[in-house]
mmCIF file of C-alpha atoms and ligand atoms in Angstrom:
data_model
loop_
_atom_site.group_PDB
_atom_site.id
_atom_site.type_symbol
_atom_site.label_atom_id
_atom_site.label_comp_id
_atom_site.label_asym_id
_atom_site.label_seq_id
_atom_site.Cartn_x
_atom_site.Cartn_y
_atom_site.Cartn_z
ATOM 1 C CA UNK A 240 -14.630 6.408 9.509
ATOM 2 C CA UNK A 241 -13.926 7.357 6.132
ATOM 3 C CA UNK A 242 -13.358 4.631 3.724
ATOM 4 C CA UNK A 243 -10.059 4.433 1.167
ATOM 5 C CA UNK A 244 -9.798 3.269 -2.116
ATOM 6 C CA UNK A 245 -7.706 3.243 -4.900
ATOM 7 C CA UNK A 246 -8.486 5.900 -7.777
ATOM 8 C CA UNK A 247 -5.591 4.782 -10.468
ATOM 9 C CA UNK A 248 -2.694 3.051 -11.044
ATOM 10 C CA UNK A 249 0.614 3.487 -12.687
ATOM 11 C CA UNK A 250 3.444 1.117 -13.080
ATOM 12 C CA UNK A 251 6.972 1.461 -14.604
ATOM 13 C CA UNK A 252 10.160 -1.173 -15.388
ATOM 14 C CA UNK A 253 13.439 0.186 -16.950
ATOM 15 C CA UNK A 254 14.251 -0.578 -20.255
ATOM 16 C CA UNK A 255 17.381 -3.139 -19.621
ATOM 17 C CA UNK A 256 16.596 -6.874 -19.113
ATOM 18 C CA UNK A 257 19.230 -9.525 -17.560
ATOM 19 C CA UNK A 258 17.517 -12.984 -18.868
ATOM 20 C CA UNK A 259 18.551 -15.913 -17.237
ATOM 21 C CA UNK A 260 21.210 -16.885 -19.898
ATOM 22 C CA UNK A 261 22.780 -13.414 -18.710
ATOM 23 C CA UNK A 262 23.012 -14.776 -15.446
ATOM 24 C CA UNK A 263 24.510 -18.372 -16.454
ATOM 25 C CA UNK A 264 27.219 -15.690 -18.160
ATOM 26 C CA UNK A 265 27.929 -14.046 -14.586
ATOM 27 C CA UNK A 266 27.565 -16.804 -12.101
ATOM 28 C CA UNK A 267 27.393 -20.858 -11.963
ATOM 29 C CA UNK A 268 23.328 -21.520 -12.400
ATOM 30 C CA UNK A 269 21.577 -22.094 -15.023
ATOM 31 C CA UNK A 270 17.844 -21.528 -16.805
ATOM 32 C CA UNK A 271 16.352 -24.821 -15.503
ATOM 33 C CA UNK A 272 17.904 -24.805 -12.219
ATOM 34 C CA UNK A 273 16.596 -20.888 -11.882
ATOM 35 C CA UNK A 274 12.954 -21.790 -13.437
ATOM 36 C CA UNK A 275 12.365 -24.596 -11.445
ATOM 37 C CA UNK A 276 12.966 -23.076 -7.992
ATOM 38 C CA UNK A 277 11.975 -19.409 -8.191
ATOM 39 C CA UNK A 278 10.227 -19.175 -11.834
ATOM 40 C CA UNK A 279 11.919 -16.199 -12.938
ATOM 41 C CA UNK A 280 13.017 -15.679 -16.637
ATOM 42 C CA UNK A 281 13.893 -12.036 -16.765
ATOM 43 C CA UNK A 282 14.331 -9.207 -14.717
ATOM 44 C CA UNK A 283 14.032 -4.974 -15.064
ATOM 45 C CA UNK A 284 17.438 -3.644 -14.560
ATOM 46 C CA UNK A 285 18.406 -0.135 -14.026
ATOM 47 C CA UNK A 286 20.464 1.964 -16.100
ATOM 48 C CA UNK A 287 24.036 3.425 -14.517
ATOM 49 C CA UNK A 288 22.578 6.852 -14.092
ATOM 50 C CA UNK A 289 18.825 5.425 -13.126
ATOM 51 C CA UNK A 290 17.670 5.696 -9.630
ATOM 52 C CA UNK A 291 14.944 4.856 -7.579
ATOM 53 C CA UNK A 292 13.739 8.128 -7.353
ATOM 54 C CA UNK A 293 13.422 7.890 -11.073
ATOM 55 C CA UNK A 294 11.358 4.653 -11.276
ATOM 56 C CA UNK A 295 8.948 6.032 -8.747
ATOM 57 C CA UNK A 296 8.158 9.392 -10.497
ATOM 58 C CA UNK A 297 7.402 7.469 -13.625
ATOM 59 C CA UNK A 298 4.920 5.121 -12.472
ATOM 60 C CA UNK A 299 3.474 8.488 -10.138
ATOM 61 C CA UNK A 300 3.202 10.124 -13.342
ATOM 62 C CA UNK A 301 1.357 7.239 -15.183
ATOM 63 C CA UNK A 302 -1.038 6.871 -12.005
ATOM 64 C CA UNK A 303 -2.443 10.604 -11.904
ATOM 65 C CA UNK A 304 -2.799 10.245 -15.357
ATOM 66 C CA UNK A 305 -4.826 6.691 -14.910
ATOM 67 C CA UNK A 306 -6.854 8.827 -11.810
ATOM 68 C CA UNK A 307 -7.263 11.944 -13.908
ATOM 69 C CA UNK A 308 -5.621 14.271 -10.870
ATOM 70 C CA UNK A 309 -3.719 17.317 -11.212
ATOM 71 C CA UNK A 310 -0.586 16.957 -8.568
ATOM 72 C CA UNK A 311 -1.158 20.062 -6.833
ATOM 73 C CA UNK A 312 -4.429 17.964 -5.585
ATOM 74 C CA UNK A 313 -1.605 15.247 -3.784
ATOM 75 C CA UNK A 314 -2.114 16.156 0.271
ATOM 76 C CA UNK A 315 1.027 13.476 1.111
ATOM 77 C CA UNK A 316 3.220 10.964 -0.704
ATOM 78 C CA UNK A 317 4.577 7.872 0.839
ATOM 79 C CA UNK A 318 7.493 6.115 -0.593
ATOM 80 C CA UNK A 319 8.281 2.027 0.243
ATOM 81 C CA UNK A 320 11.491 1.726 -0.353
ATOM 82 C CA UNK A 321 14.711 -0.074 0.954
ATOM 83 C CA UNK A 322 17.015 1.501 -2.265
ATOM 84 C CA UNK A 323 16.406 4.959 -1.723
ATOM 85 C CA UNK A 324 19.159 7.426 -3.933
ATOM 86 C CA UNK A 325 20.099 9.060 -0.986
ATOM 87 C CA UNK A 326 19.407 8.335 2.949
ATOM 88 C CA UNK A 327 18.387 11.891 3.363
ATOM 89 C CA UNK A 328 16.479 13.594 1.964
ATOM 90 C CA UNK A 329 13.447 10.970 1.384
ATOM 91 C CA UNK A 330 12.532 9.303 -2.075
ATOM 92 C CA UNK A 331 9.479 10.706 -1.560
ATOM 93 C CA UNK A 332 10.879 14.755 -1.381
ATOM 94 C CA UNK A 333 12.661 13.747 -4.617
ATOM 95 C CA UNK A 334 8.780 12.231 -6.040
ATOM 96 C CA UNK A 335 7.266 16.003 -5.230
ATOM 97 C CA UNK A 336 9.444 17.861 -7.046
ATOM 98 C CA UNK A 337 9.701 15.894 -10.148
ATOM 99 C CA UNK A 338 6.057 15.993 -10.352
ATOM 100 C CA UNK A 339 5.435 19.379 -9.018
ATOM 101 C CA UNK A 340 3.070 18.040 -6.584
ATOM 102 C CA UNK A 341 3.439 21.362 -4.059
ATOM 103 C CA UNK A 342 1.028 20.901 -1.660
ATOM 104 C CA UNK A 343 1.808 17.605 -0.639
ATOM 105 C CA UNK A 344 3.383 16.129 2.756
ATOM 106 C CA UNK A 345 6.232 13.312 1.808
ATOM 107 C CA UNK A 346 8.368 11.124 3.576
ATOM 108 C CA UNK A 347 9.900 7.335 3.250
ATOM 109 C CA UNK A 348 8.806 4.089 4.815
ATOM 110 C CA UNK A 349 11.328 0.793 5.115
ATOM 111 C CA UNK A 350 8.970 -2.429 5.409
ATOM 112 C CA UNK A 351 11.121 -3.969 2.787
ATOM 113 C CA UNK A 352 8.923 -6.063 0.511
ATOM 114 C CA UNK A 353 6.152 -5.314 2.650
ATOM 115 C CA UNK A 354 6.473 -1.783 2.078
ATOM 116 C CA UNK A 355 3.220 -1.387 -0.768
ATOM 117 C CA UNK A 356 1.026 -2.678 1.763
ATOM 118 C CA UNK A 357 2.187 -0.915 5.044
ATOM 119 C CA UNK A 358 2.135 2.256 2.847
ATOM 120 C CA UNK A 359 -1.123 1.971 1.537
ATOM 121 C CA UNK A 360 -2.587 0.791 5.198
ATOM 122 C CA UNK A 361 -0.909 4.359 6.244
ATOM 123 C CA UNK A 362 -2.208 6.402 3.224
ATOM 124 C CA UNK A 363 -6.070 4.652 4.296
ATOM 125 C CA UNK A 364 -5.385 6.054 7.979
ATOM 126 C CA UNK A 365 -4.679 9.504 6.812
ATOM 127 C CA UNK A 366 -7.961 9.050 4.869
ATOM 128 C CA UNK A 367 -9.890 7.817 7.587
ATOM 129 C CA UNK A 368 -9.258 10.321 9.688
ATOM 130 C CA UNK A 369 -10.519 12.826 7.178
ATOM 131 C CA UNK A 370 -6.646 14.640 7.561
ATOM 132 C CA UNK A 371 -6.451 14.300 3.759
ATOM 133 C CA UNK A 372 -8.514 13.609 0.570
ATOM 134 C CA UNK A 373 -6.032 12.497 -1.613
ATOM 135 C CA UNK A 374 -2.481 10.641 -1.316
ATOM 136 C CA UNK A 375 -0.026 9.305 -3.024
ATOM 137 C CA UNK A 376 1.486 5.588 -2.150
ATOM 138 C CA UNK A 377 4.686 4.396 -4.559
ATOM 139 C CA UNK A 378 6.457 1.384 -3.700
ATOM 140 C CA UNK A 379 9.628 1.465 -5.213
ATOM 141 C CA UNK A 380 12.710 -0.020 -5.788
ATOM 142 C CA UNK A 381 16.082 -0.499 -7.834
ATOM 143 C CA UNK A 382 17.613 -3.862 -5.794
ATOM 144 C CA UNK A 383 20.006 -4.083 -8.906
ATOM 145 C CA UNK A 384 22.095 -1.046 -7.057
ATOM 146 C CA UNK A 385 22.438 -2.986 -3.643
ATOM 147 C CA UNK A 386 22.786 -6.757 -5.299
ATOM 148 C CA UNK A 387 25.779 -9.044 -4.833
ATOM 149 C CA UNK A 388 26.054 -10.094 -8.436
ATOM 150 C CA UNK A 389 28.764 -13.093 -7.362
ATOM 151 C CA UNK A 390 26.043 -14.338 -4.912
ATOM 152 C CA UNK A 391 24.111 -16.715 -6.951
ATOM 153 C CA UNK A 392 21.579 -17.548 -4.409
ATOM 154 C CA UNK A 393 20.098 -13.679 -4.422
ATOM 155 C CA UNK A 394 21.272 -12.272 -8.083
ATOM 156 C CA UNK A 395 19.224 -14.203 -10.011
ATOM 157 C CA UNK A 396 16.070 -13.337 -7.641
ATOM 158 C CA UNK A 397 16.058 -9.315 -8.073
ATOM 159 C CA UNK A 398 15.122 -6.880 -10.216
ATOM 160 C CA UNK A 399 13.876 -3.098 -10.576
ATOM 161 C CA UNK A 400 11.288 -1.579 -11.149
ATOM 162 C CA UNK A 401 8.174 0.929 -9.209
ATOM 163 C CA UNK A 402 3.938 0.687 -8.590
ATOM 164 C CA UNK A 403 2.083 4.067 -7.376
ATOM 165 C CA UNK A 404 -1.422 4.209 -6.881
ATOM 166 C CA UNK A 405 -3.656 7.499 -5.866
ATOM 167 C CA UNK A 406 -5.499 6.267 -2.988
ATOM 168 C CA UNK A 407 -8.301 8.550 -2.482
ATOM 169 C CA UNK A 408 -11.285 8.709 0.312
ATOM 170 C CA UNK A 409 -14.279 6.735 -1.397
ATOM 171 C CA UNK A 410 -18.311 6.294 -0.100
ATOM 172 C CA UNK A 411 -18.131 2.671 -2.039
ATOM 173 C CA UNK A 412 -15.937 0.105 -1.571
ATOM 174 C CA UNK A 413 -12.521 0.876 -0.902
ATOM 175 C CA UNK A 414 -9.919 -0.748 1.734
ATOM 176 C CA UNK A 415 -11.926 -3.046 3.875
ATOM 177 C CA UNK A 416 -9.478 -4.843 7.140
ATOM 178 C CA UNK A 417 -5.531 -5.153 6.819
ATOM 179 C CA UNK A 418 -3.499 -6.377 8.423
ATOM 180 C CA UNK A 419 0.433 -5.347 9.089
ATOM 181 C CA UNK A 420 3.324 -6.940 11.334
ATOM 182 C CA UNK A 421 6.606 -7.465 12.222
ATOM 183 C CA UNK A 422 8.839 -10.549 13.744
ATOM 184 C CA UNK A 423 12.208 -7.954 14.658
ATOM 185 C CA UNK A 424 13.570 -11.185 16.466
ATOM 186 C CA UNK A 425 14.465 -12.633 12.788
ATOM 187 C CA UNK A 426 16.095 -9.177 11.688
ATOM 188 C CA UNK A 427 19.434 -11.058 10.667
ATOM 189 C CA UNK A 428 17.259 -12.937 7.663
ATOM 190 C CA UNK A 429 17.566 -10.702 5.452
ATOM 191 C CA UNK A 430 20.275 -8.024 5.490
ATOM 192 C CA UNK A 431 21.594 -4.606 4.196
ATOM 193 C CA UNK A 432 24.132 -2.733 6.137
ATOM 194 C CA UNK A 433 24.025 0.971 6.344
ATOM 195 C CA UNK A 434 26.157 2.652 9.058
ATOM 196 C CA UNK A 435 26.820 -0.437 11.432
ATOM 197 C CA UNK A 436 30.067 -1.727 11.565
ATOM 198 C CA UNK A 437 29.407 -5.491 11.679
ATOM 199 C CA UNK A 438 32.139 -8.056 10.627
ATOM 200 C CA UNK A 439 30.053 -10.870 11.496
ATOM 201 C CA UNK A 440 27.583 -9.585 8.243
ATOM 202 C CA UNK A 441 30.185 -8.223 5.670
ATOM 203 C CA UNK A 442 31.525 -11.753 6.150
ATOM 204 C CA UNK A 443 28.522 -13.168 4.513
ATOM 205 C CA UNK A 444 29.155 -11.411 1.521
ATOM 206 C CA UNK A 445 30.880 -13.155 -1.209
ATOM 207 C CA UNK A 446 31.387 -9.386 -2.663
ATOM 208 C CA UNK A 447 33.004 -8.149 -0.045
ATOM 209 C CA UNK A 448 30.293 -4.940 0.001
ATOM 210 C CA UNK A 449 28.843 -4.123 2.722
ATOM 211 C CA UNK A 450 26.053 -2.242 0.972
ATOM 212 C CA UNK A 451 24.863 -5.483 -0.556
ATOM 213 C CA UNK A 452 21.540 -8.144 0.159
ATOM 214 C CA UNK A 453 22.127 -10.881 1.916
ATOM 215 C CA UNK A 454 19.480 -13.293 3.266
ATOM 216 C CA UNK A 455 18.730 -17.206 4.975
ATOM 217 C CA UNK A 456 16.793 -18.132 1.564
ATOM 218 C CA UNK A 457 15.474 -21.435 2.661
ATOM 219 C CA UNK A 458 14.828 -19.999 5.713
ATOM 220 C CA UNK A 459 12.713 -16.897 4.502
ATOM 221 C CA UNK A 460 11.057 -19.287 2.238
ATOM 222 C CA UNK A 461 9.211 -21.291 5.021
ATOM 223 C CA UNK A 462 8.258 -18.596 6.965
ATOM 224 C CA UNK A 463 6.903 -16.751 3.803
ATOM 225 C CA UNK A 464 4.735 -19.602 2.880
ATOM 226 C CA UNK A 465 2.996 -20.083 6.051
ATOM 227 C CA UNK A 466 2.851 -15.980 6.964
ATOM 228 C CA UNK A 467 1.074 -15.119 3.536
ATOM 229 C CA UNK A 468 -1.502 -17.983 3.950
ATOM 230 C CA UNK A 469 -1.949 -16.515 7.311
ATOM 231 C CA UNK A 470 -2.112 -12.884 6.746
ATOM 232 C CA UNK A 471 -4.792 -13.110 3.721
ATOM 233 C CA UNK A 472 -6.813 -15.270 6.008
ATOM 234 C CA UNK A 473 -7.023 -12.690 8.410
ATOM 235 C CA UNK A 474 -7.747 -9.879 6.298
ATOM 236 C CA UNK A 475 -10.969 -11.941 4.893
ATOM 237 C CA UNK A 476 -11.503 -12.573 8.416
ATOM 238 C CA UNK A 477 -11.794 -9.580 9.878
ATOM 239 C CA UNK A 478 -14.098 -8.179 6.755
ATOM 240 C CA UNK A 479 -16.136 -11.143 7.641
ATOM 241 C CA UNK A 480 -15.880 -12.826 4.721
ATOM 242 C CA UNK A 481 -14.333 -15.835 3.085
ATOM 243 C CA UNK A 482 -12.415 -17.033 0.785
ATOM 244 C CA UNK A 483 -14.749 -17.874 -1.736
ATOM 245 C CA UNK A 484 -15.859 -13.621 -1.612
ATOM 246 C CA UNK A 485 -12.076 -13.075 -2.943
ATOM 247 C CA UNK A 486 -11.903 -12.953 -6.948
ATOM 248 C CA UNK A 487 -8.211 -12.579 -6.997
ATOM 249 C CA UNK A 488 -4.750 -12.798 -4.426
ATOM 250 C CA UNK A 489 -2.119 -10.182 -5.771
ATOM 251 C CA UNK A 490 0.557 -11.465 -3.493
ATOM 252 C CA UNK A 491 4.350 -10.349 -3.168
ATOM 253 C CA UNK A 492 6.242 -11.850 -6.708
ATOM 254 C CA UNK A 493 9.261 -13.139 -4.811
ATOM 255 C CA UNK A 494 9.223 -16.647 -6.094
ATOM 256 C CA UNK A 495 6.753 -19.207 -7.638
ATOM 257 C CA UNK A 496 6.935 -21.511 -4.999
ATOM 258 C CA UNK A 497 6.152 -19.301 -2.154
ATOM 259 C CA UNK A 498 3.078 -18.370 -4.098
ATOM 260 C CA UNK A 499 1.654 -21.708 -4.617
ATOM 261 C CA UNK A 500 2.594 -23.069 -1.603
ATOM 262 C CA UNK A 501 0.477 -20.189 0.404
ATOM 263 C CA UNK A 502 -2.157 -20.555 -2.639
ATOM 264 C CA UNK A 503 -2.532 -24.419 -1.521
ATOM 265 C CA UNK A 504 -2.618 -23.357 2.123
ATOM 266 C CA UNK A 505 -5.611 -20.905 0.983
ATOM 267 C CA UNK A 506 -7.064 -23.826 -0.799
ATOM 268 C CA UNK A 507 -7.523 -21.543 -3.982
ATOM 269 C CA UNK A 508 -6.942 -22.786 -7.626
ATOM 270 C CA UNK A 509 -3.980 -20.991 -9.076
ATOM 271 C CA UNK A 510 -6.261 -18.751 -11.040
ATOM 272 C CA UNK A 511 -7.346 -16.937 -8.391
ATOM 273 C CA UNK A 512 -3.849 -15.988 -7.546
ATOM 274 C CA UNK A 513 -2.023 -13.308 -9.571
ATOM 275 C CA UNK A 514 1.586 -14.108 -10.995
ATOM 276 C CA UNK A 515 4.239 -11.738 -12.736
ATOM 277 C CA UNK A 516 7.124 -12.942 -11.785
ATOM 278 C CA UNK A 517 8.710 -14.479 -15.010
ATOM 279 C CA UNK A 518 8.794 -10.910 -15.667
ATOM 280 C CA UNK A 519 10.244 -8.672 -13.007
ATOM 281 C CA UNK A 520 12.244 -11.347 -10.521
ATOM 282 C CA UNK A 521 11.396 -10.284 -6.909
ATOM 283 C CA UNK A 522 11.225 -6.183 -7.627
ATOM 284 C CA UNK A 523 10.842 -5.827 -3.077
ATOM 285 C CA UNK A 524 7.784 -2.853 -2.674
ATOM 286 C CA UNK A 525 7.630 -2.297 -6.229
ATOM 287 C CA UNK A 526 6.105 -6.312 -6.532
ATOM 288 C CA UNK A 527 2.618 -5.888 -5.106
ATOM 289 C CA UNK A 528 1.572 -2.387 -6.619
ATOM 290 C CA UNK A 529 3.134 -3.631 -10.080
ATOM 291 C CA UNK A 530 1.031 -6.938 -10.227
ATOM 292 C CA UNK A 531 -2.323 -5.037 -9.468
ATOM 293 C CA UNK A 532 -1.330 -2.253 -12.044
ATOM 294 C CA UNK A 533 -0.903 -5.575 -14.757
ATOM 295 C CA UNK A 534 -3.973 -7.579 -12.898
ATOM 296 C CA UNK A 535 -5.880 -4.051 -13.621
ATOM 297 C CA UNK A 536 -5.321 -4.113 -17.037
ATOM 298 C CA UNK A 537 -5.264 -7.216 -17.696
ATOM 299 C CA UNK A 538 -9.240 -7.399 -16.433
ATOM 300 C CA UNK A 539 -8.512 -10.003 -13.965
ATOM 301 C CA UNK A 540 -10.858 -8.391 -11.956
ATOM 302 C CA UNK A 541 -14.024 -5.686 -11.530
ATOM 303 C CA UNK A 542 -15.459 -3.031 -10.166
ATOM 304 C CA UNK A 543 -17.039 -4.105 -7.312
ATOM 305 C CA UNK A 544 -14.500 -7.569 -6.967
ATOM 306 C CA UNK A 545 -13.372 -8.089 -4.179
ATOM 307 C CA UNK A 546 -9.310 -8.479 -3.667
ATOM 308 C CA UNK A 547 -6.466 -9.369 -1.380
ATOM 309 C CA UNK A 548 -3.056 -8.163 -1.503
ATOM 310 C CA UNK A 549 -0.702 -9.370 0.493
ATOM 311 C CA UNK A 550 3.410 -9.400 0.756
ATOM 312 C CA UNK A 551 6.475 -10.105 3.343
ATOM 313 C CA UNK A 552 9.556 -9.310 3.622
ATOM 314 C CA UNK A 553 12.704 -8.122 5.571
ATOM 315 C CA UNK A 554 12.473 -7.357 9.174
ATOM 316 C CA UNK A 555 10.825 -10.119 9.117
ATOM 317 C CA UNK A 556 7.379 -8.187 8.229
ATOM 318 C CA UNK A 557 4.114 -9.219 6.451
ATOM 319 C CA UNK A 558 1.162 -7.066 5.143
ATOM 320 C CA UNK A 559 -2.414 -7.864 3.642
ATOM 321 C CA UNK A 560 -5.295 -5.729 2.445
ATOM 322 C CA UNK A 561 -8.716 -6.507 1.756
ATOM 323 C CA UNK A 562 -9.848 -4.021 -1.177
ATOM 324 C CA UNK A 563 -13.383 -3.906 -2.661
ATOM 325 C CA UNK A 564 -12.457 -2.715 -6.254
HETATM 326 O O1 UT7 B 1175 11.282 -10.738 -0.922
HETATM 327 C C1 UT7 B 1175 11.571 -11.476 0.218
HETATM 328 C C2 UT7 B 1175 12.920 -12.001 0.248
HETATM 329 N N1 UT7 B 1175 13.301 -13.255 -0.162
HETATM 330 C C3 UT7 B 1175 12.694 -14.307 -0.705
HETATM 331 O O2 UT7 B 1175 11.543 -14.343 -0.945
HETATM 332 C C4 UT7 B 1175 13.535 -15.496 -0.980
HETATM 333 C C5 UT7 B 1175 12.993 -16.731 -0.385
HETATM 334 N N2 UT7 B 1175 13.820 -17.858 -0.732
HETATM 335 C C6 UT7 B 1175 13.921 -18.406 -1.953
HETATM 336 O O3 UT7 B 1175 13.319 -17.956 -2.904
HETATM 337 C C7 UT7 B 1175 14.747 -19.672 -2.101
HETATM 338 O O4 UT7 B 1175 15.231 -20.044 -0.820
HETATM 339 C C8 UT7 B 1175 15.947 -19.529 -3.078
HETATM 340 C C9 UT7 B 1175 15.458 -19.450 -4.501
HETATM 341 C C10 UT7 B 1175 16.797 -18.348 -2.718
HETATM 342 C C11 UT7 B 1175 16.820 -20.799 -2.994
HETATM 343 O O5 UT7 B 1175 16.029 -21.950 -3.207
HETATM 344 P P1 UT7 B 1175 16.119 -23.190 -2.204
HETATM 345 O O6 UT7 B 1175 15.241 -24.237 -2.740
HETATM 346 O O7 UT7 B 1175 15.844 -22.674 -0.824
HETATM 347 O O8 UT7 B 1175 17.608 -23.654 -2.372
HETATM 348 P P2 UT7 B 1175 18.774 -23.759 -1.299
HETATM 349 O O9 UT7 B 1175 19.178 -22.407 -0.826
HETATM 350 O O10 UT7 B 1175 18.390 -24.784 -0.289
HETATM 351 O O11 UT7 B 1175 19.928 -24.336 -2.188
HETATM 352 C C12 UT7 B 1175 19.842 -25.631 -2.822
HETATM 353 C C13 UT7 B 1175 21.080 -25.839 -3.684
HETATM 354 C C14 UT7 B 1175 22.374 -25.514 -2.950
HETATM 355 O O12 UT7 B 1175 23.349 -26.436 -3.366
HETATM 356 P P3 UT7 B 1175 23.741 -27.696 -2.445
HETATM 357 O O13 UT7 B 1175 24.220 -27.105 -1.159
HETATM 358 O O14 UT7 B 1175 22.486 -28.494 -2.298
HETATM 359 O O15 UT7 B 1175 24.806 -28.375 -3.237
HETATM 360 C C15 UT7 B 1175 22.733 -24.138 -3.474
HETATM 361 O O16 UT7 B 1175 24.122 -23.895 -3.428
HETATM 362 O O17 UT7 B 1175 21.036 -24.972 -4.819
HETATM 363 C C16 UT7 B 1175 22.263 -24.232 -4.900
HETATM 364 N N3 UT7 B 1175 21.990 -22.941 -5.514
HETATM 365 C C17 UT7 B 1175 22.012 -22.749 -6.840
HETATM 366 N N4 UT7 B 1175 22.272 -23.570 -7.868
HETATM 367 C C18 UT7 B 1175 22.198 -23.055 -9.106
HETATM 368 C C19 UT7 B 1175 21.655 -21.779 -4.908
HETATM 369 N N5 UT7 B 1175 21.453 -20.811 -5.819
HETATM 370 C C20 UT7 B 1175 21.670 -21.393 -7.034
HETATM 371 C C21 UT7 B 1175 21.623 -20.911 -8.342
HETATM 372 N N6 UT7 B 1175 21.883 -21.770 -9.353
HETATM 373 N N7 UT7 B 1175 21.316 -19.641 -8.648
#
C-alpha cells in the first residue's frame, strides 16, 4: 500500500471578529460566564456576500503555495462541509474553478466537525490505492450563515473560517492507522434541517429558522470527552505505539473543556495538546486542519514527529489520524 502524507498547508479566517462583549450586546451571557465554560474570546465571522466556497479557495490557494504545486497537478478535491453555498452543485466544483485546478475529480463530504479527518482518511485511500498522486482535502465552513444568534447556548460557540492541506503519496512517513465512525442512533444531537418538514425540530429553535444549529450541549459534551480519549487511543493503537511516541494532539477546537477533559483521559500534560480556540470559537471541519496549519507554523512539532488528530461531531461521528510528520 502506498503511504499518504501531507505536502502543505493553508489556512484562512475572514476579516470580521464578534468578541465576546459583541455577544453580551446580542444575547444575555457574558465574558466570564463564556470563558469559563467553552474558552472562547473571539470568533471569524463572515462577511454578507462571503461564502464557504470562498473561505475554502483561500486557504486551497495558500496550501499549493505552502506545497509548491501547480493546480492542474490536483487529481480530486474533497470538501468537509455542513455550510455549503449551495446544496448542488458541491463546494468542492465551486474550489476547482476558482483555482483552475482542471484535472481534478471534486465532490462534498458531511461528517460535520468530523469532516477534516474523514476527508483526509478518504484522500489517503485514493492514495493508497495508487488511483491518484495528488489530492486536495479542505474542511470548510461559515456556521455564522446557519447560527441562531438569539440562542445563547450555540451563538457564542461558532465561528468561520477554512483548513486545506495537499495530501500527497509519500515513501516516508505519512498517515499511519485512523480511525472513523458514526453513532446515527444520536442523529437528533445536533441538528440542521434541510428539506424535512419536522415541527418537533423547528420548535427547538428560539429563531424560528429552520435552517439554523441546534444541539443537546451538555449532552454532546460527555460523549465528546470520552469518544476523543477513545478514538486517539486507538489510532496509537493500531500503529502500535503509545502515547508517549505522540509529540502533539491537534484535536477538534469546540470547547476548552472537552479538550482537557479527553487530554486527562489520555493522561497527557496540556502541552502536548494543541489549543486555538480563544481564536476561532468552534469553526466545525475547518477546526482540525486550521490548528495543524497554526501548530505547523508555530513549530510545535517536526519532521519526523509523530501526531494525532482527532475531532467529533454531528451525526454523532468521531475521526482520528495518526500522521508521522
Ligand atoms: O462541534 C461539536 C458540537 N458541539 C459541541 O462541541 C458543544 C458541546 N457542548 C458544550 O460546549 C457545552 O455544553 C455548552 C458550552 C454549550 C454549554 O455548557 P454547559 O456547561 O453544558 O452548560 P448547560 O447547557 O448545562 O447550561 C448551564 C446554564 C444554564 O442555566 P440554568 O438552567 O442552570 O439556569 C444555561 O441556560 O448556563 C446557561 N447558559 C448560559 N449562560 C450564560 C447557557 N448558555 C449560556 C450563555 N451565557 N451563553
Amino acid at each position: 500500500m502506498i503511504r499518504a502524507g501531507i505536502a502543505g498547508m493553508g489556512a484562512y479566517a475572514p476579516e470580521k471578529i464578534y468578541d465576546n462583549a459583541y455577544m453580551e450586546s446580542i444575547v444575555e451571557t457574558n465574558n466570564e460566564w463564556i470563558m469559563q465554560r467553552t474558552g472562547i474570546a473571539e470568533r471569524h465571522i463572515a462577511a454578507e456576500n462571503e461564502y464557504t466556497s470562498d473561505l475554502a479557495t483561500e486557504a486551497a490557494k495558500r496550501a499549493i503555495k505552502d506545497a509548491g504545486i501547480d493546480p492542474s497537478e490536483i487529481e480530486l478535491i474533497i470538501v468537509a462541509t455542513v455550510t455549503p453555498d449551495y446544496f448542488s452543485p458541491s463546494v468542492a466544483c465551486l474550489v476547482q474553478k476558482n483555482i483552475g485546478a482542471e484535472n481534478a475529480a471534486a465532490f462534498d463530504m458531511n461528517a460535520a466537525c468530523s469532516g477534516f479527518v474523514t476527508a483526509l482518511v478518504t484522500a489517503e485511500k485514493f492514495i493508497a490505492t495508487g488511483t491518484y498522486k495528488t489530492v486536495l482535502v479542505i474542511g470548510a465552513d461559515a456556521l455564522s450563515k446557519g447560527t441562531d444568534y438569539k440562542d445563547r447556548a450555540t451563538c457564542i460557540l461558532f465561528g468561520d473560517a477554512a483548513g486545506a492541506a495537499i495530501v500527497k503519496a509519500t515513501d516516508e512517513g505519512g498517515i499511519l492507522s485512523s480511525w472513523i465512525g458514526a453513532r446515527g442512533a444520536d442523529f437528533d444531537k445536533i441538528t440542521n434541517l434541510a428539506f424535512k418538514d419536522d415541527p418537533a425540530e423547528l420548535e427547538k429553535r428560539i429563531s424560528g429558522n429552520k435552517n439554523t444549529f441546534w444541539m443537546a450541549g451538555s449532552e454532546v459534551m460527555k460523549f465528546a470527552v470520552r469518544i476523543m480519549a477513545e478514538a486517539t487511543e486507538n489510532v496509537v493503537e493500531k500503529a502500535g505505539l503509545s502515547m508517549s511516541d505522540i509529540k502533539l494532539v491537534v484535536p477538534h477546537q469546540a470547547n476548552l473543556r472537552i479538550i482537557e477533559g479527553a487530554a486527562k483521559r489520555l493522561d497527557i500534560d496540556s502541552d502536548r495538546v494543541f489549543v486555538n480556540l480563544q481564536k476561532y470559537g468552534n469553526t466545525s471541519a475547518a477546526s482540525i486542519p486550521v490548528a495543524l496549519c497554526e501548530a505547523v507554523e508555530d513549530g510545535k512539532f517536526q519532521k519526523g514527529d509523530k501526531i494525532v488528530i482527532v475531532g467529533f461531531g454531528a451525526g454523532l461521528t468521531w475521526g482520528a489520524a495518526l500522521i508521522e510528520w
